[in-house]
């Protein structure tokens, strides 16, 4: 589908008249959705109160109109709940979606990267600035690098894309510089 049609849908599905910054973001998102490349990651950044969550909601509604699927993710349960409320659909923690528990004889089960069975799906991750990629030897989850695991999971699916949304002014994840 042409980027102009997608942009018009994004604007229509926004709950307000887009600000100049939102319009610029919507133009770039429309271009990202219209391209058939599956190896690119779209990163949307903005300070608190700039309308990132409204833009996400518009993207989700537009993807539905275009008959494209989306999965909403956030690093914490609280962030997932807020995201789900704004987008009016379920949102999950990243850990819940991308990992599955591996059975263990000693009862100390670890979690391994699950298989991504999604097809033609946009994974939209809010509060992405909270995602750490610091390796943790004591981690029970995947490789111990959440960002690497997230990217590997998303792109192991068929024709899946990743949209990361965050605020660079927020505090970095615990344990990072």
mmCIF file of C-alpha atoms in Angstrom:
data_model
loop_
_atom_site.group_PDB
_atom_site.id
_atom_site.type_symbol
_atom_site.label_atom_id
_atom_site.label_comp_id
_atom_site.label_asym_id
_atom_site.label_seq_id
_atom_site.Cartn_x
_atom_site.Cartn_y
_atom_site.Cartn_z
ATOM 1 C CA UNK A 1 0.000 0.000 0.000
ATOM 2 C CA UNK A 2 1.187 3.517 -0.781
ATOM 3 C CA UNK A 3 2.702 5.599 2.050
ATOM 4 C CA UNK A 4 0.281 8.506 1.425
ATOM 5 C CA UNK A 5 -2.766 6.288 2.005
ATOM 6 C CA UNK A 6 -1.190 4.900 5.175
ATOM 7 C CA UNK A 7 -0.314 8.414 6.391
ATOM 8 C CA UNK A 8 -3.913 9.578 5.839
ATOM 9 C CA UNK A 9 -5.188 6.598 7.853
ATOM 10 C CA UNK A 10 -2.694 7.306 10.625
ATOM 11 C CA UNK A 11 -3.884 10.933 10.836
ATOM 12 C CA UNK A 12 -7.535 9.875 10.794
ATOM 13 C CA UNK A 13 -6.933 7.386 13.614
ATOM 14 C CA UNK A 14 -5.084 9.902 15.788
ATOM 15 C CA UNK A 15 -7.325 11.285 18.540
ATOM 16 C CA UNK A 16 -6.152 14.831 17.890
ATOM 17 C CA UNK A 17 -4.882 17.048 15.104
ATOM 18 C CA UNK A 18 -1.237 16.007 14.791
ATOM 19 C CA UNK A 19 1.439 18.389 15.976
ATOM 20 C CA UNK A 20 4.278 19.125 13.558
ATOM 21 C CA UNK A 21 6.458 16.548 15.323
ATOM 22 C CA UNK A 22 3.673 13.951 15.265
ATOM 23 C CA UNK A 23 3.087 14.600 11.549
ATOM 24 C CA UNK A 24 6.785 14.088 10.861
ATOM 25 C CA UNK A 25 6.716 10.835 12.845
ATOM 26 C CA UNK A 26 3.549 9.636 11.085
ATOM 27 C CA UNK A 27 5.127 10.289 7.673
ATOM 28 C CA UNK A 28 8.144 8.170 8.642
ATOM 29 C CA UNK A 29 5.954 5.419 10.120
ATOM 30 C CA UNK A 30 3.841 5.364 6.939
ATOM 31 C CA UNK A 31 7.031 4.921 4.921
ATOM 32 C CA UNK A 32 8.171 2.109 7.211
ATOM 33 C CA UNK A 33 4.847 0.281 6.921
ATOM 34 C CA UNK A 34 4.710 0.701 3.136
ATOM 35 C CA UNK A 35 8.194 -0.751 2.564
ATOM 36 C CA UNK A 36 8.517 -4.506 2.288
ATOM 37 C CA UNK A 37 11.865 -4.699 4.058
ATOM 38 C CA UNK A 38 11.860 -6.981 7.054
ATOM 39 C CA UNK A 39 15.280 -6.232 8.460
ATOM 40 C CA UNK A 40 14.735 -2.635 9.544
ATOM 41 C CA UNK A 41 13.701 -1.497 13.016
ATOM 42 C CA UNK A 42 11.658 1.678 13.398
ATOM 43 C CA UNK A 43 12.548 3.733 16.470
ATOM 44 C CA UNK A 44 10.161 6.423 17.694
ATOM 45 C CA UNK A 45 11.545 8.703 20.393
ATOM 46 C CA UNK A 46 10.151 11.707 22.159
ATOM 47 C CA UNK A 47 10.021 13.302 25.563
ATOM 48 C CA UNK A 48 7.172 12.684 27.999
ATOM 49 C CA UNK A 49 3.955 14.339 26.885
ATOM 50 C CA UNK A 50 4.847 14.572 23.192
ATOM 51 C CA UNK A 51 2.129 12.134 22.130
ATOM 52 C CA UNK A 52 4.082 8.919 21.552
ATOM 53 C CA UNK A 53 1.299 6.837 23.091
ATOM 54 C CA UNK A 54 -1.324 8.522 20.899
ATOM 55 C CA UNK A 55 0.837 7.769 17.865
ATOM 56 C CA UNK A 56 1.113 4.102 18.926
ATOM 57 C CA UNK A 57 -2.671 3.904 19.290
ATOM 58 C CA UNK A 58 -3.075 5.379 15.802
ATOM 59 C CA UNK A 59 -0.578 2.881 14.372
ATOM 60 C CA UNK A 60 -2.449 -0.061 15.926
ATOM 61 C CA UNK A 61 -5.805 1.157 14.569
ATOM 62 C CA UNK A 62 -4.305 1.789 11.129
ATOM 63 C CA UNK A 63 -2.699 -1.651 10.999
ATOM 64 C CA UNK A 64 -6.122 -3.157 11.749
ATOM 65 C CA UNK A 65 -7.678 -1.141 8.888
ATOM 66 C CA UNK A 66 -4.908 -2.437 6.613
ATOM 67 C CA UNK A 67 -5.598 -5.990 7.845
ATOM 68 C CA UNK A 68 -2.149 -6.230 9.372
ATOM 69 C CA UNK A 69 -1.500 -7.727 12.797
ATOM 70 C CA UNK A 70 0.250 -6.148 15.738
ATOM 71 C CA UNK A 71 1.502 -7.319 19.113
ATOM 72 C CA UNK A 72 1.941 -4.780 21.902
ATOM 73 C CA UNK A 73 4.814 -5.263 24.333
ATOM 74 C CA UNK A 74 6.426 -3.405 27.216
ATOM 75 C CA UNK A 75 9.250 -4.231 29.628
ATOM 76 C CA UNK A 76 7.068 -4.152 32.762
ATOM 77 C CA UNK A 77 3.573 -5.266 33.669
ATOM 78 C CA UNK A 78 2.544 -1.750 34.569
ATOM 79 C CA UNK A 79 3.805 -0.310 31.268
ATOM 80 C CA UNK A 80 1.997 -3.096 29.390
ATOM 81 C CA UNK A 81 -1.234 -2.302 31.226
ATOM 82 C CA UNK A 82 -0.984 1.411 30.367
ATOM 83 C CA UNK A 83 -0.153 0.632 26.731
ATOM 84 C CA UNK A 84 -3.054 -1.800 26.449
ATOM 85 C CA UNK A 85 -5.467 0.742 27.885
ATOM 86 C CA UNK A 86 -4.422 3.448 25.409
ATOM 87 C CA UNK A 87 -4.452 1.101 22.419
ATOM 88 C CA UNK A 88 -7.673 -0.581 23.587
ATOM 89 C CA UNK A 89 -6.249 -4.066 23.160
ATOM 90 C CA UNK A 90 -4.116 -6.538 25.115
ATOM 91 C CA UNK A 91 -0.460 -5.809 25.733
ATOM 92 C CA UNK A 92 2.091 -8.169 27.240
ATOM 93 C CA UNK A 93 5.425 -7.986 28.967
ATOM 94 C CA UNK A 94 8.333 -8.761 26.679
ATOM 95 C CA UNK A 95 9.360 -11.687 28.879
ATOM 96 C CA UNK A 96 5.894 -13.273 28.778
ATOM 97 C CA UNK A 97 5.786 -13.114 24.985
ATOM 98 C CA UNK A 98 9.268 -14.144 23.904
ATOM 99 C CA UNK A 99 10.338 -16.730 26.498
ATOM 100 C CA UNK A 100 9.057 -20.136 27.513
ATOM 101 C CA UNK A 101 10.070 -22.115 30.560
ATOM 102 C CA UNK A 102 12.468 -24.941 29.950
ATOM 103 C CA UNK A 103 11.835 -27.894 32.204
ATOM 104 C CA UNK A 104 14.619 -28.686 34.593
ATOM 105 C CA UNK A 105 15.319 -31.711 36.737
ATOM 106 C CA UNK A 106 16.660 -29.579 39.574
ATOM 107 C CA UNK A 107 13.554 -27.380 39.788
ATOM 108 C CA UNK A 108 15.518 -24.246 38.888
ATOM 109 C CA UNK A 109 13.922 -23.943 35.451
ATOM 110 C CA UNK A 110 15.344 -21.394 33.115
ATOM 111 C CA UNK A 111 13.559 -19.638 30.284
ATOM 112 C CA UNK A 112 14.546 -20.051 26.653
ATOM 113 C CA UNK A 113 13.589 -18.036 23.620
ATOM 114 C CA UNK A 114 10.235 -19.237 22.339
ATOM 115 C CA UNK A 115 9.428 -19.821 18.670
ATOM 116 C CA UNK A 116 7.807 -16.874 16.920
ATOM 117 C CA UNK A 117 4.882 -18.337 14.997
ATOM 118 C CA UNK A 118 3.561 -14.926 13.928
ATOM 119 C CA UNK A 119 3.325 -13.963 10.271
ATOM 120 C CA UNK A 120 3.157 -10.439 8.840
ATOM 121 C CA UNK A 121 3.030 -8.943 12.323
ATOM 122 C CA UNK A 122 4.272 -5.650 13.738
ATOM 123 C CA UNK A 123 5.716 -5.912 17.241
ATOM 124 C CA UNK A 124 5.327 -2.537 18.947
ATOM 125 C CA UNK A 125 7.393 -2.107 22.118
ATOM 126 C CA UNK A 126 6.672 0.860 24.382
ATOM 127 C CA UNK A 127 9.088 2.109 27.052
ATOM 128 C CA UNK A 128 11.927 0.631 24.974
ATOM 129 C CA UNK A 129 14.447 2.868 26.721
ATOM 130 C CA UNK A 130 13.991 0.604 29.755
ATOM 131 C CA UNK A 131 15.247 -2.460 27.866
ATOM 132 C CA UNK A 132 18.733 -3.468 28.894
ATOM 133 C CA UNK A 133 21.162 -5.337 26.715
ATOM 134 C CA UNK A 134 23.711 -5.802 29.457
ATOM 135 C CA UNK A 135 24.742 -9.436 29.714
ATOM 136 C CA UNK A 136 23.880 -11.050 32.998
ATOM 137 C CA UNK A 137 25.398 -14.408 33.828
ATOM 138 C CA UNK A 138 22.803 -14.881 36.555
ATOM 139 C CA UNK A 139 19.912 -14.346 34.145
ATOM 140 C CA UNK A 140 17.413 -17.160 33.841
ATOM 141 C CA UNK A 141 16.101 -15.681 30.578
ATOM 142 C CA UNK A 142 17.462 -16.563 27.149
ATOM 143 C CA UNK A 143 20.900 -15.201 26.354
ATOM 144 C CA UNK A 144 20.733 -12.742 29.255
ATOM 145 C CA UNK A 145 20.536 -9.870 26.752
ATOM 146 C CA UNK A 146 16.893 -8.826 26.487
ATOM 147 C CA UNK A 147 17.261 -6.530 23.479
ATOM 148 C CA UNK A 148 19.189 -9.133 21.474
ATOM 149 C CA UNK A 149 16.612 -11.775 22.393
ATOM 150 C CA UNK A 150 13.710 -9.493 21.432
ATOM 151 C CA UNK A 151 15.204 -8.743 18.012
ATOM 152 C CA UNK A 152 16.015 -12.407 17.405
ATOM 153 C CA UNK A 153 12.480 -13.434 18.402
ATOM 154 C CA UNK A 154 10.716 -10.845 16.223
ATOM 155 C CA UNK A 155 12.761 -11.487 13.101
ATOM 156 C CA UNK A 156 12.564 -15.274 13.446
ATOM 157 C CA UNK A 157 8.879 -14.921 12.525
ATOM 158 C CA UNK A 158 7.707 -14.695 8.930
ATOM 159 C CA UNK A 159 7.693 -11.114 7.601
ATOM 160 C CA UNK A 160 7.588 -9.549 11.076
ATOM 161 C CA UNK A 161 8.693 -6.000 11.880
ATOM 162 C CA UNK A 162 9.715 -4.176 15.057
ATOM 163 C CA UNK A 163 8.751 -0.697 16.240
ATOM 164 C CA UNK A 164 10.539 0.533 19.379
ATOM 165 C CA UNK A 165 9.082 3.504 21.246
ATOM 166 C CA UNK A 166 10.952 5.287 24.000
ATOM 167 C CA UNK A 167 12.068 8.421 25.754
ATOM 168 C CA UNK A 168 15.808 9.014 25.625
ATOM 169 C CA UNK A 169 15.494 11.401 28.580
ATOM 170 C CA UNK A 170 14.337 8.594 30.875
ATOM 171 C CA UNK A 171 16.671 6.890 33.273
ATOM 172 C CA UNK A 172 18.599 4.025 31.673
ATOM 173 C CA UNK A 173 17.862 0.449 32.771
ATOM 174 C CA UNK A 174 19.307 -0.657 36.088
ATOM 175 C CA UNK A 175 22.908 -1.776 35.660
ATOM 176 C CA UNK A 176 23.625 0.206 32.504
ATOM 177 C CA UNK A 177 25.658 3.364 32.055
#
